[in-house]
């Protein structure tokens, strides 16, 4: 006898997914890279260090350490010394190239301190923020966004998300406004610190450029909806993989220029076929 089903019009609650801006961006750029970075165990073979990543990490660490100091010690000379303290040569072509970029990084942070107000203590440095996201009124949260913001300032009654950049290209207002990471940090910071947050800024340390954007509830919701859609896709792919699905179908490679400097190039035949491998120092700003 066929069993009679009952439909009370109540949907099963959605599985709650925890994501970070980095995870979402990785999945959107290349699902295979996402799988290798976050799901495969043991982790597949990677390339060595990249000089531009080393340089960025040194500048970030030096500026973070600077704000840990008393205000009276936040001077250009101390900022330069902090670059030297945090310096690493990983990924550079040779000692001469590393020395040139160490000198450049010292000059960058010195000028940054000289031309920006560093007398106010940030609300957070490398601050971990997290927030559940509910997109539909009356429904429960569908995902938790979390991550570590470079710096969070407070101006008046609102927070400002600040992200340091050391790449080749100067950012602009469009890049700041379209950055999903900055928008998600703004939402999570507002929830974590219980203070409104709509302003986001990209600080390009090599040039001193500050690209700023002011979000609205509407623009933040657009970023959240996109994040929710991506989170749903990656959750479905991961669950299907756990159930025995084909990893190459669920997490396909997306070959392109990025394959030349992808960390997982040694473990990805499609990436190797996409183009020649980049040298570890090729992405440094000229």
Short mmCIF file of C-alpha atoms in Angstrom, two decimals:
data_model
loop_
_atom_site.label_atom_id
_atom_site.label_comp_id
_atom_site.label_asym_id
_atom_site.label_seq_id
_atom_site.Cartn_x
_atom_site.Cartn_y
_atom_site.Cartn_z
CA UNK A 1 0.00 0.00 0.00
CA UNK A 2 1.34 3.44 -0.97
CA UNK A 3 1.93 5.63 2.03
CA UNK A 4 0.04 8.92 2.03
CA UNK A 5 2.31 11.96 2.35
CA UNK A 6 1.48 15.14 4.18
CA UNK A 7 2.73 18.56 3.04
CA UNK A 8 2.34 21.22 5.69
CA UNK A 9 4.01 23.88 3.55
CA UNK A 10 7.09 24.00 5.75
CA UNK A 11 10.45 23.82 4.04
CA UNK A 12 13.31 21.98 5.66
CA UNK A 13 15.83 24.39 7.11
CA UNK A 14 18.80 25.13 4.86
CA UNK A 15 22.15 23.79 5.85
CA UNK A 16 24.21 26.58 7.40
CA UNK A 17 27.46 27.18 5.51
CA UNK A 18 30.48 28.94 6.97
CA UNK A 19 32.48 30.88 4.37
CA UNK A 20 35.17 33.53 4.11
CA UNK A 21 35.76 36.03 1.28
CA UNK A 22 38.89 34.08 0.31
CA UNK A 23 36.98 30.79 0.00
CA UNK A 24 34.23 32.37 -2.08
CA UNK A 25 36.70 34.12 -4.40
CA UNK A 26 38.72 30.93 -4.86
CA UNK A 27 35.63 28.90 -5.80
CA UNK A 28 34.44 31.55 -8.26
CA UNK A 29 37.88 31.81 -9.88
CA UNK A 30 38.54 28.05 -10.13
CA UNK A 31 36.53 25.29 -8.42
CA UNK A 32 39.42 22.86 -8.80
CA UNK A 33 41.74 25.20 -6.92
CA UNK A 34 39.09 25.47 -4.20
CA UNK A 35 38.95 21.69 -3.87
CA UNK A 36 42.72 21.39 -3.66
CA UNK A 37 43.04 24.22 -1.14
CA UNK A 38 40.17 23.37 1.20
CA UNK A 39 38.97 19.81 0.66
CA UNK A 40 41.77 17.52 -0.52
CA UNK A 41 43.65 15.74 2.24
CA UNK A 42 46.56 15.37 2.17
CA UNK A 43 46.96 18.71 0.43
CA UNK A 44 48.35 18.38 -3.14
CA UNK A 45 51.85 19.61 -4.00
CA UNK A 46 52.21 23.37 -4.32
CA UNK A 47 54.70 25.80 -5.80
CA UNK A 48 57.21 27.59 -3.62
CA UNK A 49 56.88 31.13 -2.27
CA UNK A 50 55.97 34.08 -4.51
CA UNK A 51 57.94 37.28 -4.09
CA UNK A 52 54.91 39.56 -4.44
CA UNK A 53 53.13 37.64 -1.68
CA UNK A 54 56.20 37.87 0.55
CA UNK A 55 56.41 41.61 -0.08
CA UNK A 56 52.71 42.12 0.69
CA UNK A 57 52.94 40.11 3.91
CA UNK A 58 55.97 42.10 5.10
CA UNK A 59 54.22 45.45 4.52
CA UNK A 60 51.04 44.21 6.23
CA UNK A 61 52.99 42.92 9.23
CA UNK A 62 55.05 46.08 9.55
CA UNK A 63 51.97 48.34 9.54
CA UNK A 64 50.16 46.08 12.00
CA UNK A 65 53.15 46.19 14.33
CA UNK A 66 53.36 49.96 13.98
CA UNK A 67 49.81 50.42 15.29
CA UNK A 68 50.63 48.16 18.23
CA UNK A 69 53.15 50.78 19.36
CA UNK A 70 52.37 53.87 21.47
CA UNK A 71 51.40 56.84 19.30
CA UNK A 72 54.65 58.68 20.00
CA UNK A 73 56.62 55.83 18.38
CA UNK A 74 54.56 55.69 15.18
CA UNK A 75 57.08 57.55 13.08
CA UNK A 76 58.54 56.88 9.62
CA UNK A 77 61.89 55.71 10.98
CA UNK A 78 60.23 53.09 13.19
CA UNK A 79 58.04 51.94 10.30
CA UNK A 80 61.17 51.38 8.20
CA UNK A 81 62.78 49.43 11.02
CA UNK A 82 59.70 47.22 11.28
CA UNK A 83 60.00 46.34 7.58
CA UNK A 84 63.56 45.20 8.25
CA UNK A 85 62.43 43.18 11.29
CA UNK A 86 59.70 41.37 9.34
CA UNK A 87 61.61 41.00 6.07
CA UNK A 88 61.95 37.65 4.29
CA UNK A 89 63.69 36.86 0.99
CA UNK A 90 61.29 34.05 -0.03
CA UNK A 91 60.46 34.06 -3.74
CA UNK A 92 62.89 36.74 -4.89
CA UNK A 93 65.29 36.07 -7.76
CA UNK A 94 68.40 36.71 -5.71
CA UNK A 95 69.76 38.69 -2.77
CA UNK A 96 70.20 41.83 -4.87
CA UNK A 97 66.56 41.87 -5.98
CA UNK A 98 65.39 41.21 -2.42
CA UNK A 99 67.53 44.11 -1.16
CA UNK A 100 66.05 46.47 -3.77
CA UNK A 101 62.50 45.62 -2.78
CA UNK A 102 63.32 45.78 0.91
CA UNK A 103 64.48 49.35 0.34
CA UNK A 104 61.32 50.12 -1.63
CA UNK A 105 59.10 48.67 1.08
CA UNK A 106 60.86 50.81 3.69
CA UNK A 107 60.22 53.90 1.59
CA UNK A 108 56.58 52.94 1.06
CA UNK A 109 55.74 52.56 4.72
CA UNK A 110 57.72 55.65 5.68
CA UNK A 111 55.73 57.77 3.22
CA UNK A 112 52.49 56.12 4.33
CA UNK A 113 53.15 57.09 7.94
CA UNK A 114 54.27 60.57 6.88
CA UNK A 115 51.14 61.35 4.87
CA UNK A 116 48.42 59.58 6.88
CA UNK A 117 47.10 60.14 10.38
CA UNK A 118 48.40 57.22 12.43
CA UNK A 119 47.72 58.83 15.81
CA UNK A 120 44.33 57.17 16.33
CA UNK A 121 44.20 53.61 17.63
CA UNK A 122 42.31 51.28 15.26
CA UNK A 123 39.34 49.33 16.60
CA UNK A 124 40.89 46.20 15.16
CA UNK A 125 44.14 45.02 13.58
CA UNK A 126 43.95 41.71 11.74
CA UNK A 127 40.61 41.48 13.55
CA UNK A 128 38.54 38.33 13.17
CA UNK A 129 34.89 39.19 12.42
CA UNK A 130 31.91 36.91 11.90
CA UNK A 131 28.19 37.22 11.26
CA UNK A 132 25.25 34.96 10.37
CA UNK A 133 23.41 36.15 7.26
CA UNK A 134 19.64 36.07 6.80
CA UNK A 135 18.51 37.24 3.38
CA UNK A 136 14.81 36.43 3.51
CA UNK A 137 12.60 37.96 6.23
CA UNK A 138 11.19 35.32 8.54
CA UNK A 139 13.74 32.69 7.57
CA UNK A 140 16.78 31.55 9.46
CA UNK A 141 20.37 32.34 8.47
CA UNK A 142 21.69 30.59 5.38
CA UNK A 143 25.38 31.21 5.89
CA UNK A 144 27.97 32.58 8.27
CA UNK A 145 30.50 34.99 6.81
CA UNK A 146 33.80 35.38 8.60
CA UNK A 147 37.32 36.56 8.02
CA UNK A 148 40.21 38.68 9.19
CA UNK A 149 40.17 42.37 8.26
CA UNK A 150 43.53 44.17 7.88
CA UNK A 151 42.34 47.16 9.88
CA UNK A 152 39.11 48.54 11.27
CA UNK A 153 38.94 52.22 12.21
CA UNK A 154 36.15 54.13 13.90
CA UNK A 155 35.25 57.56 12.57
CA UNK A 156 32.48 59.24 14.44
CA UNK A 157 29.79 56.68 15.10
CA UNK A 158 30.69 54.34 12.24
CA UNK A 159 33.38 51.81 11.41
CA UNK A 160 35.64 51.86 8.35
CA UNK A 161 37.17 48.73 6.78
CA UNK A 162 40.73 49.27 5.53
CA UNK A 163 42.58 46.83 3.30
CA UNK A 164 46.26 47.34 2.40
CA UNK A 165 47.39 46.74 -1.19
CA UNK A 166 50.93 46.43 -2.55
CA UNK A 167 50.27 45.25 -6.13
CA UNK A 168 51.20 46.79 -9.45
CA UNK A 169 47.94 48.61 -10.10
CA UNK A 170 46.48 51.53 -8.18
CA UNK A 171 42.92 50.73 -7.02
CA UNK A 172 40.02 53.07 -7.71
CA UNK A 173 36.58 53.71 -6.23
CA UNK A 174 34.97 51.11 -8.49
CA UNK A 175 37.34 48.42 -7.22
CA UNK A 176 36.63 49.37 -3.61
CA UNK A 177 32.87 49.33 -4.20
CA UNK A 178 32.88 46.07 -6.15
CA UNK A 179 35.13 44.20 -3.70
CA UNK A 180 33.07 41.41 -2.22
CA UNK A 181 35.65 40.90 0.52
CA UNK A 182 35.40 44.50 1.76
CA UNK A 183 31.59 44.39 1.68
CA UNK A 184 31.46 41.13 3.64
CA UNK A 185 33.95 42.46 6.18
CA UNK A 186 31.74 45.53 6.60
CA UNK A 187 28.70 43.36 7.33
CA UNK A 188 30.61 41.07 9.70
CA UNK A 189 32.34 43.95 11.49
CA UNK A 190 29.05 45.75 12.06
CA UNK A 191 27.61 42.59 13.60
CA UNK A 192 30.70 41.66 15.64
CA UNK A 193 31.34 45.15 17.02
CA UNK A 194 27.69 46.25 17.09
CA UNK A 195 28.49 49.47 15.24
CA UNK A 196 27.32 50.58 11.77
CA UNK A 197 29.84 50.01 8.97
CA UNK A 198 29.40 51.22 5.39
CA UNK A 199 32.73 52.84 4.47
CA UNK A 200 35.43 50.67 2.87
CA UNK A 201 38.90 51.72 1.71
CA UNK A 202 41.77 50.25 -0.28
CA UNK A 203 45.11 51.75 0.76
CA UNK A 204 47.70 51.27 -1.99
CA UNK A 205 50.89 51.63 0.04
CA UNK A 206 53.37 51.95 -2.91
CA UNK A 207 51.64 55.07 -4.29
CA UNK A 208 49.74 56.37 -1.27
CA UNK A 209 46.46 56.09 -3.19
CA UNK A 210 43.34 55.60 -1.07
CA UNK A 211 40.32 54.29 -2.97
CA UNK A 212 37.18 54.73 -0.86
CA UNK A 213 33.56 53.73 -1.33
CA UNK A 214 30.41 54.21 0.74
CA UNK A 215 28.04 51.26 0.79
CA UNK A 216 24.31 51.30 1.37
CA UNK A 217 22.04 48.60 2.76
CA UNK A 218 21.05 47.87 -0.84
CA UNK A 219 24.62 47.50 -2.15
CA UNK A 220 25.63 45.33 0.80
CA UNK A 221 22.63 43.10 0.20
CA UNK A 222 23.69 42.60 -3.41
CA UNK A 223 27.08 41.37 -2.23
CA UNK A 224 25.43 39.10 0.33
CA UNK A 225 23.10 37.60 -2.29
CA UNK A 226 26.04 36.83 -4.56
CA UNK A 227 27.92 35.29 -1.61
CA UNK A 228 24.87 33.21 -0.71
CA UNK A 229 24.56 31.88 -4.27
CA UNK A 230 28.25 30.94 -4.41
CA UNK A 231 28.06 29.35 -0.96
CA UNK A 232 25.10 27.27 -2.11
CA UNK A 233 27.02 26.08 -5.18
CA UNK A 234 30.14 25.12 -3.27
CA UNK A 235 28.10 23.44 -0.51
CA UNK A 236 26.24 21.34 -3.08
CA UNK A 237 29.47 20.40 -4.83
CA UNK A 238 31.17 19.44 -1.55
CA UNK A 239 28.20 17.39 -0.35
CA UNK A 240 27.95 15.58 -3.69
CA UNK A 241 31.67 14.85 -3.59
CA UNK A 242 31.28 13.36 -0.11
CA UNK A 243 28.50 11.15 -1.50
CA UNK A 244 30.85 9.74 -4.14
CA UNK A 245 30.51 12.27 -6.96
CA UNK A 246 33.14 12.86 -9.64
CA UNK A 247 35.61 15.48 -8.38
CA UNK A 248 36.50 16.69 -11.89
CA UNK A 249 32.84 17.26 -12.76
CA UNK A 250 31.95 18.91 -9.46
CA UNK A 251 35.12 21.00 -9.22
CA UNK A 252 36.23 21.67 -12.81
CA UNK A 253 39.39 23.56 -13.67
CA UNK A 254 39.01 27.00 -15.25
CA UNK A 255 42.26 27.41 -17.20
CA UNK A 256 43.47 30.96 -17.82
CA UNK A 257 46.31 33.40 -17.22
CA UNK A 258 46.16 32.79 -13.47
CA UNK A 259 47.32 29.22 -14.02
CA UNK A 260 50.85 30.50 -14.64
CA UNK A 261 51.15 31.55 -10.99
CA UNK A 262 48.65 29.24 -9.29
CA UNK A 263 49.96 27.63 -6.09
CA UNK A 264 48.59 24.26 -7.21
CA UNK A 265 50.09 24.29 -10.71
CA UNK A 266 52.36 21.27 -9.92
CA UNK A 267 49.21 19.21 -9.20
CA UNK A 268 47.02 20.37 -12.10
CA UNK A 269 47.59 19.16 -15.65
CA UNK A 270 45.00 21.60 -17.05
CA UNK A 271 46.84 24.50 -15.46
CA UNK A 272 50.17 23.36 -16.84
CA UNK A 273 48.69 23.15 -20.33
CA UNK A 274 47.18 26.64 -20.07
CA UNK A 275 50.56 28.37 -20.37
CA UNK A 276 54.15 28.53 -19.16
CA UNK A 277 54.91 28.79 -15.47
CA UNK A 278 55.64 32.26 -14.14
CA UNK A 279 58.85 32.96 -12.29
CA UNK A 280 58.27 33.54 -8.55
CA UNK A 281 59.24 37.22 -8.88
CA UNK A 282 57.35 38.12 -12.09
CA UNK A 283 54.32 39.65 -10.35
CA UNK A 284 56.34 42.21 -8.42
CA UNK A 285 55.49 45.83 -9.14
CA UNK A 286 58.14 47.17 -11.54
#
